[in-house]
């Protein structure tokens, strides 16, 4: 209970002011397409030079927490994920916004984020030593199978067809191979100088989600986004509270999935929301509603996104191993102040470590309060005319893509992928499986090559990848996920065929 000794340090006037600034600034940065949590934290690093170590970490931690949650704003209202972690939120959140339920979707997302975030930070507080040793058990073979598990999610992300979902995922996996192989240095599919460094996931994410929207909005002319959005439905916050806590299945699945995935070094939060969304969909009796504006999709995705924040810092604070790109930037923030994380961090610098962790716990609650406050106002974005909305979204897309590496090449990649996705959508393909393939490709490939090198030096490849309790457990989950997806698809087809037959009989009679 040592953390309670330093809990009051969070509420000193200057520390609490930094927490407020980091929270509000993070929400704004998170809602801006292209400004990922990693970039938001990196942008704030220079402002911590003159601060005390604990104060600097309070600012960075608050920005990290609220940026992850803030990405839901653009995901729901514009169908542009603020960060890769918010991809799954678009699947149901944007559909709810199109129905005039944008305020409701935002309220559910912030409340679910707060629940998941608080749970993740409590794990960080109470189980850090145990979780650190467990996280250390993951090697290249385990991370490879974890990436393959993510690939099995691809087929079920496209609600219209498993085959189209898998084809979209394959396109994403191919895009991930463009550029130079990080391990072997081989050149692959470099047909233009802009892709010599590979395809960065942020411009790709913006292009695949934003550009089809922009083209569609321009095609509609000066009409509004949809006839249903002429009025934004008011939604009481008290009702949102009841709804979130009544859907315990989606909330539990999202929180647990995000916590586990956030703990594993190198995986990051990109797949936490998607895996949680997929598992929630598979376990729900209302499976058919997912993708049509179902609140459980938003709750599962957003609770997972923030639940992974706390556990992702466990390897960093105890083993000096950044569990995610954002954790690596936070490591830089620690080193700047002469603090080296490790097993003795809590002994040598308890005030810094516990004040930082406590501020993240308080920050989750502040993020929820500010998010709920602006939800109703932000939802009115859906009433903006198409011509204005298209221009704003296109400007944000160009700005977000260019800001990643200050490169016009990223803007060209964003435009090319977005235009291609517009035509793919005309044939019923979805952007989410494609982006997931792009994210998982490098993880699976790098860990397979590393594992193969280790196996060739110590044992056979088959023995390295197919033995060990953790490997076998992950393989079993992969097989179960594939079998379940195929079974549910066949079951859905039989159900649709039966409904068609009944409709024909009724029509004939």
XYZ file of C-alpha atoms in Angstrom:
509
model
C 0.000 0.000 0.000
C 3.036 2.246 -0.422
C 1.332 4.149 -3.262
C -1.083 5.745 -0.743
C 1.834 7.564 0.927
C 2.399 9.583 -2.243
C -1.209 9.967 -3.388
C -1.470 13.492 -1.985
C 1.466 14.648 -4.146
C -0.799 14.472 -7.200
C -3.055 17.162 -5.748
C -0.449 19.821 -5.015
C -1.493 22.916 -7.035
C 1.282 22.787 -9.651
C 1.133 19.008 -10.121
C -2.650 19.051 -10.489
C -2.409 21.926 -13.004
C 0.039 19.844 -15.090
C -2.367 16.911 -14.887
C -5.223 19.080 -16.175
C -3.080 20.497 -19.001
C -1.903 17.033 -20.036
C -5.430 15.615 -19.949
C -7.105 18.399 -21.931
C -4.201 18.693 -24.367
C -4.153 14.940 -24.864
C -7.867 14.871 -25.702
C -7.347 17.587 -28.328
C -4.254 15.916 -29.809
C -5.940 12.498 -29.758
C -8.933 13.820 -31.690
C -6.596 15.127 -34.424
C -6.001 12.472 -37.107
C -2.328 11.592 -37.457
C -1.252 12.684 -33.965
C -0.823 9.305 -32.268
C -0.185 8.888 -28.518
C 3.508 8.326 -29.267
C 3.749 11.578 -31.197
C 1.749 13.501 -28.585
C 4.082 12.372 -25.781
C 7.161 13.070 -27.919
C 5.928 16.617 -28.652
C 5.627 17.300 -24.907
C 9.090 15.980 -23.953
C 10.818 19.401 -24.446
C 8.352 21.020 -22.027
C 9.534 18.711 -19.222
C 13.208 19.770 -19.287
C 12.764 22.435 -16.578
C 10.325 20.395 -14.499
C 11.000 18.007 -11.639
C 11.068 14.317 -12.726
C 7.692 13.535 -11.131
C 6.120 16.661 -12.647
C 7.402 15.858 -16.121
C 6.063 12.318 -15.921
C 2.672 13.584 -14.713
C 2.392 15.722 -17.863
C 3.524 12.900 -20.173
C 1.385 10.227 -18.487
C -1.767 12.370 -18.631
C -1.178 13.076 -22.325
C -0.633 9.359 -23.039
C -3.842 8.330 -21.263
C -6.136 10.976 -22.731
C -4.713 10.780 -26.282
C -5.676 7.106 -26.504
C -9.237 7.973 -25.430
C -9.383 11.176 -27.506
C -8.791 9.239 -30.718
C -12.354 7.954 -30.384
C -13.726 11.438 -31.159
C -12.570 11.507 -34.790
C -13.167 7.745 -35.110
C -16.830 8.145 -34.164
C -17.641 11.486 -35.782
C -15.479 11.392 -38.932
C -14.712 7.660 -39.333
C -11.019 8.559 -39.105
C -9.292 6.754 -36.223
C -7.233 9.230 -34.198
C -4.673 6.438 -33.737
C -4.355 2.760 -34.765
C -5.804 1.808 -31.360
C -9.149 3.375 -32.367
C -9.722 1.370 -35.556
C -12.318 -0.935 -33.997
C -14.216 2.054 -32.599
C -15.120 3.205 -36.120
C -16.920 -0.050 -36.907
C -19.945 0.753 -34.720
C -19.213 4.256 -33.413
C -19.435 6.029 -36.763
C -22.641 4.185 -37.659
C -24.150 5.416 -34.392
C -23.094 8.982 -35.263
C -24.765 8.666 -38.675
C -27.982 7.743 -36.880
C -27.785 10.907 -34.789
C -26.395 9.026 -31.774
C -22.936 10.593 -31.796
C -23.274 11.965 -28.247
C -24.334 8.556 -26.965
C -21.410 6.831 -28.712
C -18.906 9.355 -27.312
C -20.315 9.042 -23.789
C -20.087 5.252 -23.944
C -16.537 5.425 -25.293
C -15.261 7.757 -22.552
C -16.971 5.821 -19.754
C -15.667 2.492 -21.088
C -12.200 4.027 -21.481
C -12.265 5.193 -17.857
C -13.301 1.764 -16.549
C -10.646 -0.031 -18.607
C -8.020 2.587 -17.776
C -8.617 2.463 -14.022
C -8.457 -1.353 -14.084
C -5.190 -1.265 -16.051
C -3.556 1.211 -13.652
C -4.694 -0.842 -10.632
C -2.956 -3.855 -12.213
C 0.146 -1.701 -12.560
C -0.057 -0.743 -8.863
C -0.768 -4.109 -7.256
C 0.686 -6.755 -9.581
C 3.763 -5.126 -11.105
C 6.434 -7.631 -9.878
C 4.395 -10.704 -10.884
C 3.309 -9.274 -14.238
C 6.858 -8.208 -15.075
C 8.139 -11.780 -14.837
C 5.195 -13.030 -16.917
C 5.803 -10.413 -19.619
C 9.463 -11.441 -19.739
C 8.402 -14.988 -20.686
C 7.289 -13.844 -24.174
C 9.934 -14.575 -26.795
C 9.894 -14.358 -30.633
C 7.942 -17.609 -31.051
C 5.203 -16.465 -28.679
C 4.943 -13.036 -30.290
C 4.725 -14.727 -33.712
C 1.778 -16.858 -32.616
C 0.175 -13.826 -31.005
C 0.408 -11.994 -34.341
C -1.106 -15.026 -36.094
C -3.947 -14.930 -33.560
C -4.516 -11.337 -34.613
C -4.598 -12.458 -38.251
C -7.403 -14.909 -37.436
C -9.482 -11.902 -36.355
C -9.266 -10.423 -39.851
C -11.945 -12.582 -41.437
C -14.630 -11.660 -38.928
C -13.984 -7.894 -39.050
C -15.803 -7.599 -42.366
C -19.428 -8.144 -41.482
C -20.502 -8.798 -45.078
C -18.146 -11.669 -45.952
C -15.353 -13.646 -44.283
C -13.710 -14.198 -47.677
C -13.637 -10.481 -48.466
C -12.312 -9.790 -44.986
C -9.475 -12.280 -45.504
C -8.689 -10.846 -48.953
C -8.529 -7.337 -47.469
C -6.206 -8.655 -44.765
C -3.967 -10.269 -47.402
C -3.675 -6.929 -49.210
C -2.620 -5.364 -45.905
C -0.047 -8.113 -45.305
C 1.400 -7.492 -48.778
C 1.578 -3.734 -48.167
C 3.506 -4.484 -44.970
C 6.282 -6.152 -47.009
C 6.966 -3.049 -49.132
C 10.330 -1.407 -48.412
C 13.498 -2.889 -46.939
C 13.406 -5.976 -44.744
C 14.423 -4.760 -41.275
C 16.402 -7.908 -40.456
C 17.854 -9.183 -43.741
C 18.039 -5.800 -45.520
C 16.405 -7.115 -48.716
C 14.632 -4.671 -51.047
C 10.996 -5.579 -51.768
C 8.365 -4.052 -54.062
C 9.941 -0.571 -54.098
C 8.282 0.766 -57.248
C 8.463 4.462 -56.214
C 10.890 6.483 -54.048
C 8.028 7.379 -51.676
C 7.767 3.754 -50.491
C 11.500 3.072 -50.129
C 11.160 3.322 -46.359
C 8.016 1.183 -46.299
C 4.446 2.273 -45.647
C 3.988 4.049 -42.332
C 0.822 2.897 -40.603
C -0.428 6.413 -39.691
C -0.668 7.826 -43.278
C -2.089 4.483 -44.389
C -4.673 4.575 -41.609
C -5.723 8.127 -42.458
C -5.908 7.440 -46.180
C -7.838 4.169 -45.936
C -10.495 5.654 -43.666
C -10.566 9.358 -44.574
C -10.192 9.566 -48.358
C -13.161 7.266 -49.204
C -15.226 9.451 -46.844
C -14.020 12.629 -48.551
C -14.783 11.325 -52.044
C -18.250 10.193 -50.923
C -18.973 13.551 -49.275
C -17.873 15.515 -52.350
C -20.063 13.236 -54.480
C -23.099 14.131 -52.339
C -22.597 17.818 -53.019
C -23.965 20.342 -50.543
C -26.364 17.897 -48.883
C -25.773 16.843 -45.287
C -24.034 13.600 -44.444
C -27.285 11.739 -44.132
C -30.944 12.633 -43.798
C -31.014 10.987 -40.368
C -28.360 13.358 -39.027
C -30.371 16.560 -39.452
C -31.022 16.433 -35.706
C -28.583 15.242 -33.065
C -30.257 13.142 -30.426
C -29.720 14.304 -26.831
C -28.523 11.554 -24.506
C -28.419 11.982 -20.698
C -25.118 11.089 -19.048
C -26.959 9.126 -16.346
C -28.430 6.900 -19.053
C -24.956 6.330 -20.526
C -23.682 5.242 -17.086
C -26.472 2.697 -16.807
C -25.887 1.409 -20.322
C -22.133 0.898 -19.895
C -22.441 -0.985 -16.621
C -25.384 -3.058 -17.861
C -23.273 -4.431 -20.738
C -20.823 -6.198 -18.436
C -19.869 -8.851 -20.999
C -18.441 -6.374 -23.516
C -16.873 -4.263 -20.747
C -15.205 -7.285 -19.127
C -13.935 -8.740 -22.400
C -12.487 -5.382 -23.472
C -10.856 -4.670 -20.113
C -9.275 -8.117 -19.711
C -8.142 -8.357 -23.344
C -6.597 -4.888 -23.277
C -4.813 -5.598 -19.991
C -3.270 -8.837 -21.264
C -2.219 -7.471 -24.665
C -0.890 -4.245 -23.156
C 1.413 -6.265 -20.925
C 3.171 -8.066 -23.785
C 6.240 -6.102 -24.983
C 6.278 -5.211 -28.666
C 2.617 -5.847 -29.463
C 1.239 -2.425 -28.554
C -2.329 -1.258 -28.305
C -3.037 -1.347 -32.047
C -4.563 -4.814 -31.895
C -6.045 -4.629 -28.381
C -9.258 -2.928 -29.520
C -9.641 -5.160 -32.574
C -9.104 -8.407 -30.666
C -11.487 -7.262 -27.912
C -14.078 -6.267 -30.527
C -13.748 -9.640 -32.248
C -14.029 -11.651 -29.020
C -16.983 -9.574 -27.823
C -18.697 -10.154 -31.156
C -18.089 -13.910 -31.022
C -19.420 -14.236 -27.467
C -22.461 -12.014 -27.937
C -25.941 -13.425 -28.615
C -26.512 -10.241 -30.651
C -23.634 -10.959 -33.017
C -25.564 -9.757 -36.072
C -25.882 -6.245 -34.624
C -22.123 -5.630 -34.597
C -21.156 -3.264 -37.393
C -24.628 -1.707 -37.519
C -24.175 0.743 -34.650
C -24.160 -1.655 -31.691
C -23.058 -0.017 -28.389
C -21.221 -3.171 -27.271
C -18.753 -2.729 -30.146
C -17.787 0.745 -28.902
C -17.614 -0.366 -25.263
C -15.411 -3.400 -25.961
C -13.006 -1.498 -28.224
C -12.549 1.570 -26.016
C -12.288 -0.291 -22.704
C -9.517 -2.408 -24.276
C -7.657 0.623 -25.633
C -7.271 2.259 -22.236
C -6.912 -0.959 -20.237
C -3.650 -1.618 -22.068
C -2.085 1.722 -20.980
C -1.210 0.710 -17.405
C 0.103 -2.810 -18.134
C 2.177 -1.519 -21.083
C 4.297 0.370 -18.514
C 5.014 -2.719 -16.373
C 8.017 -3.946 -18.431
C 9.310 -0.352 -18.637
C 9.219 0.466 -14.919
C 10.471 -2.910 -13.673
C 12.699 -4.319 -16.444
C 13.683 -1.196 -18.465
C 11.962 -2.813 -21.484
C 9.515 -0.458 -23.267
C 6.340 -2.422 -23.908
C 5.162 -0.057 -26.668
C 6.480 2.846 -28.798
C 4.907 5.341 -26.381
C 6.577 3.597 -23.439
C 9.886 3.999 -25.280
C 9.309 7.770 -25.447
C 8.457 7.777 -21.734
C 11.748 5.953 -21.129
C 13.468 8.898 -22.800
C 11.611 11.229 -20.439
C 12.940 9.270 -17.458
C 16.524 9.137 -18.724
C 16.571 12.894 -19.386
C 16.116 13.396 -15.646
C 18.783 10.854 -14.747
C 16.342 8.177 -13.622
C 17.001 4.635 -14.868
C 13.957 2.358 -14.566
C 14.502 -1.150 -13.296
C 13.938 -3.431 -10.367
C 15.257 -0.817 -7.920
C 13.206 2.127 -9.276
C 10.630 1.848 -6.497
C 13.410 1.667 -3.877
C 15.609 4.535 -5.140
C 12.911 6.889 -6.494
C 9.601 5.906 -4.836
C 8.262 9.473 -4.854
C 8.737 9.785 -8.624
C 7.388 6.317 -9.482
C 4.322 6.357 -7.246
C 3.381 9.979 -7.981
C 3.510 9.174 -11.710
C 1.351 6.046 -11.345
C -1.137 7.780 -9.033
C -1.454 10.675 -11.482
C -2.416 8.203 -14.234
C -5.171 6.847 -11.986
C -6.554 10.341 -11.325
C -6.005 11.248 -14.986
C -8.374 8.489 -16.116
C -11.177 10.062 -14.071
C -10.400 13.597 -15.305
C -10.308 12.346 -18.890
C -13.762 10.834 -18.434
C -15.180 14.054 -16.900
C -13.877 16.322 -19.677
C -14.822 13.797 -22.360
C -18.398 13.544 -21.144
C -18.617 17.336 -20.946
C -17.694 17.870 -24.609
C -19.494 14.784 -25.989
C -22.781 16.570 -26.684
C -21.075 19.554 -28.310
C -18.699 17.439 -30.382
C -21.563 15.297 -31.703
C -22.913 18.349 -33.577
C -20.070 17.866 -36.056
C -22.426 15.427 -37.778
C -24.665 18.384 -38.749
C -21.951 20.138 -40.762
C -22.759 20.273 -44.523
C -20.897 17.827 -46.748
C -18.961 20.468 -48.678
C -17.518 21.975 -45.496
C -16.952 18.612 -43.817
C -15.132 17.190 -46.837
C -12.772 20.181 -46.992
C -12.014 19.982 -43.258
C -11.437 16.223 -43.313
C -9.182 16.481 -46.380
C -7.136 19.233 -44.695
C -6.772 17.150 -41.530
C -5.798 14.113 -43.606
C -3.032 16.002 -45.428
C -1.806 17.655 -42.216
C -1.853 14.397 -40.251
C -0.035 12.429 -42.949
C 2.644 15.066 -43.515
C 3.281 15.619 -39.791
C 4.347 12.004 -39.152
C 7.741 12.332 -40.901
C 7.498 15.798 -42.518
C 7.373 14.037 -45.866
C 5.193 14.646 -48.908
C 5.813 10.998 -49.763
C 3.509 10.034 -46.883
C 0.841 12.349 -48.311
C 1.129 10.614 -51.715
C 0.862 7.197 -50.024
C -2.177 8.361 -48.050
C -3.900 9.632 -51.219
C -3.084 6.524 -53.279
C -4.246 4.048 -50.638
C -7.376 6.091 -49.925
C -8.348 6.256 -53.598
C -7.783 2.517 -53.980
C -9.864 1.847 -50.864
C -12.726 3.924 -52.279
C -13.009 1.549 -55.243
C -12.551 -1.543 -53.057
C -15.450 -0.384 -50.872
C -17.632 -0.263 -53.986
C -17.100 -4.041 -54.218
C -17.903 -4.664 -50.550
C -14.401 -4.714 -49.051
C -13.646 -3.119 -45.687
C -10.695 -0.991 -44.534
C -10.370 -2.465 -41.012
C -9.032 -5.925 -42.044
C -6.593 -4.259 -44.451
C -5.165 -2.012 -41.727
C -4.905 -4.927 -39.304
C -2.917 -6.886 -41.901
C -0.611 -3.885 -42.368
C -0.029 -3.670 -38.592
C 0.425 -7.386 -37.933
C 2.617 -8.149 -40.970
C 5.875 -6.691 -39.593
C 5.247 -8.175 -36.115
C 4.698 -11.695 -37.478
C 7.561 -11.519 -40.003
C 10.186 -10.031 -37.655
C 9.455 -12.499 -34.861
C 9.360 -15.469 -37.252
C 12.790 -14.559 -38.663
C 14.252 -13.927 -35.193
C 12.759 -17.179 -33.928
C 14.157 -19.076 -36.910
C 17.642 -17.686 -36.256
C 17.453 -18.707 -32.589
C 16.086 -22.130 -33.547
C 18.867 -22.771 -36.083
C 21.436 -22.008 -33.394
C 19.841 -24.007 -30.581
C 17.331 -26.528 -31.940
C 15.062 -27.191 -34.898
C 12.548 -24.604 -36.122
C 9.661 -26.978 -35.499
C 10.746 -27.633 -31.936
C 11.199 -23.934 -31.201
C 7.795 -22.853 -32.532
C 5.679 -25.898 -31.615
C 6.833 -26.863 -28.128
C 6.414 -25.226 -24.732
C 3.242 -24.588 -22.757
C 2.855 -20.963 -23.866
C 3.365 -21.816 -27.559
C 0.882 -24.689 -27.410
C -1.671 -22.540 -25.577
C -1.440 -19.795 -28.209
C -1.655 -22.360 -31.057
C -4.777 -23.861 -29.464
C -6.365 -20.406 -29.220
C -5.474 -19.710 -32.887
C -7.079 -22.984 -34.049
C -10.148 -22.408 -31.859
C -10.522 -18.876 -33.251
C -10.398 -20.115 -36.860
C -12.842 -22.992 -36.232
C -15.250 -20.721 -34.375
C -15.171 -18.070 -37.137
C -15.888 -20.672 -39.847
C -18.654 -22.274 -37.757
C -20.341 -18.927 -37.111
C -20.124 -17.989 -40.804
C -21.745 -21.296 -41.863
C -24.379 -20.892 -39.166
C -25.143 -17.365 -40.365
C -25.467 -18.556 -43.974
C -27.893 -21.322 -42.969
C -29.913 -18.769 -40.999
C -30.066 -16.379 -43.978
C -31.007 -19.223 -46.352
C -33.785 -20.321 -43.995
C -35.106 -16.765 -43.736
C -35.132 -16.434 -47.542
C -37.038 -19.710 -47.874
C -39.640 -18.585 -45.330
C -40.006 -15.243 -47.131
C -40.554 -17.004 -50.478
C -43.193 -19.300 -48.959
C -45.012 -16.308 -47.476
C -44.849 -14.505 -50.811
C -46.305 -17.525 -52.678
C -49.094 -17.968 -50.151
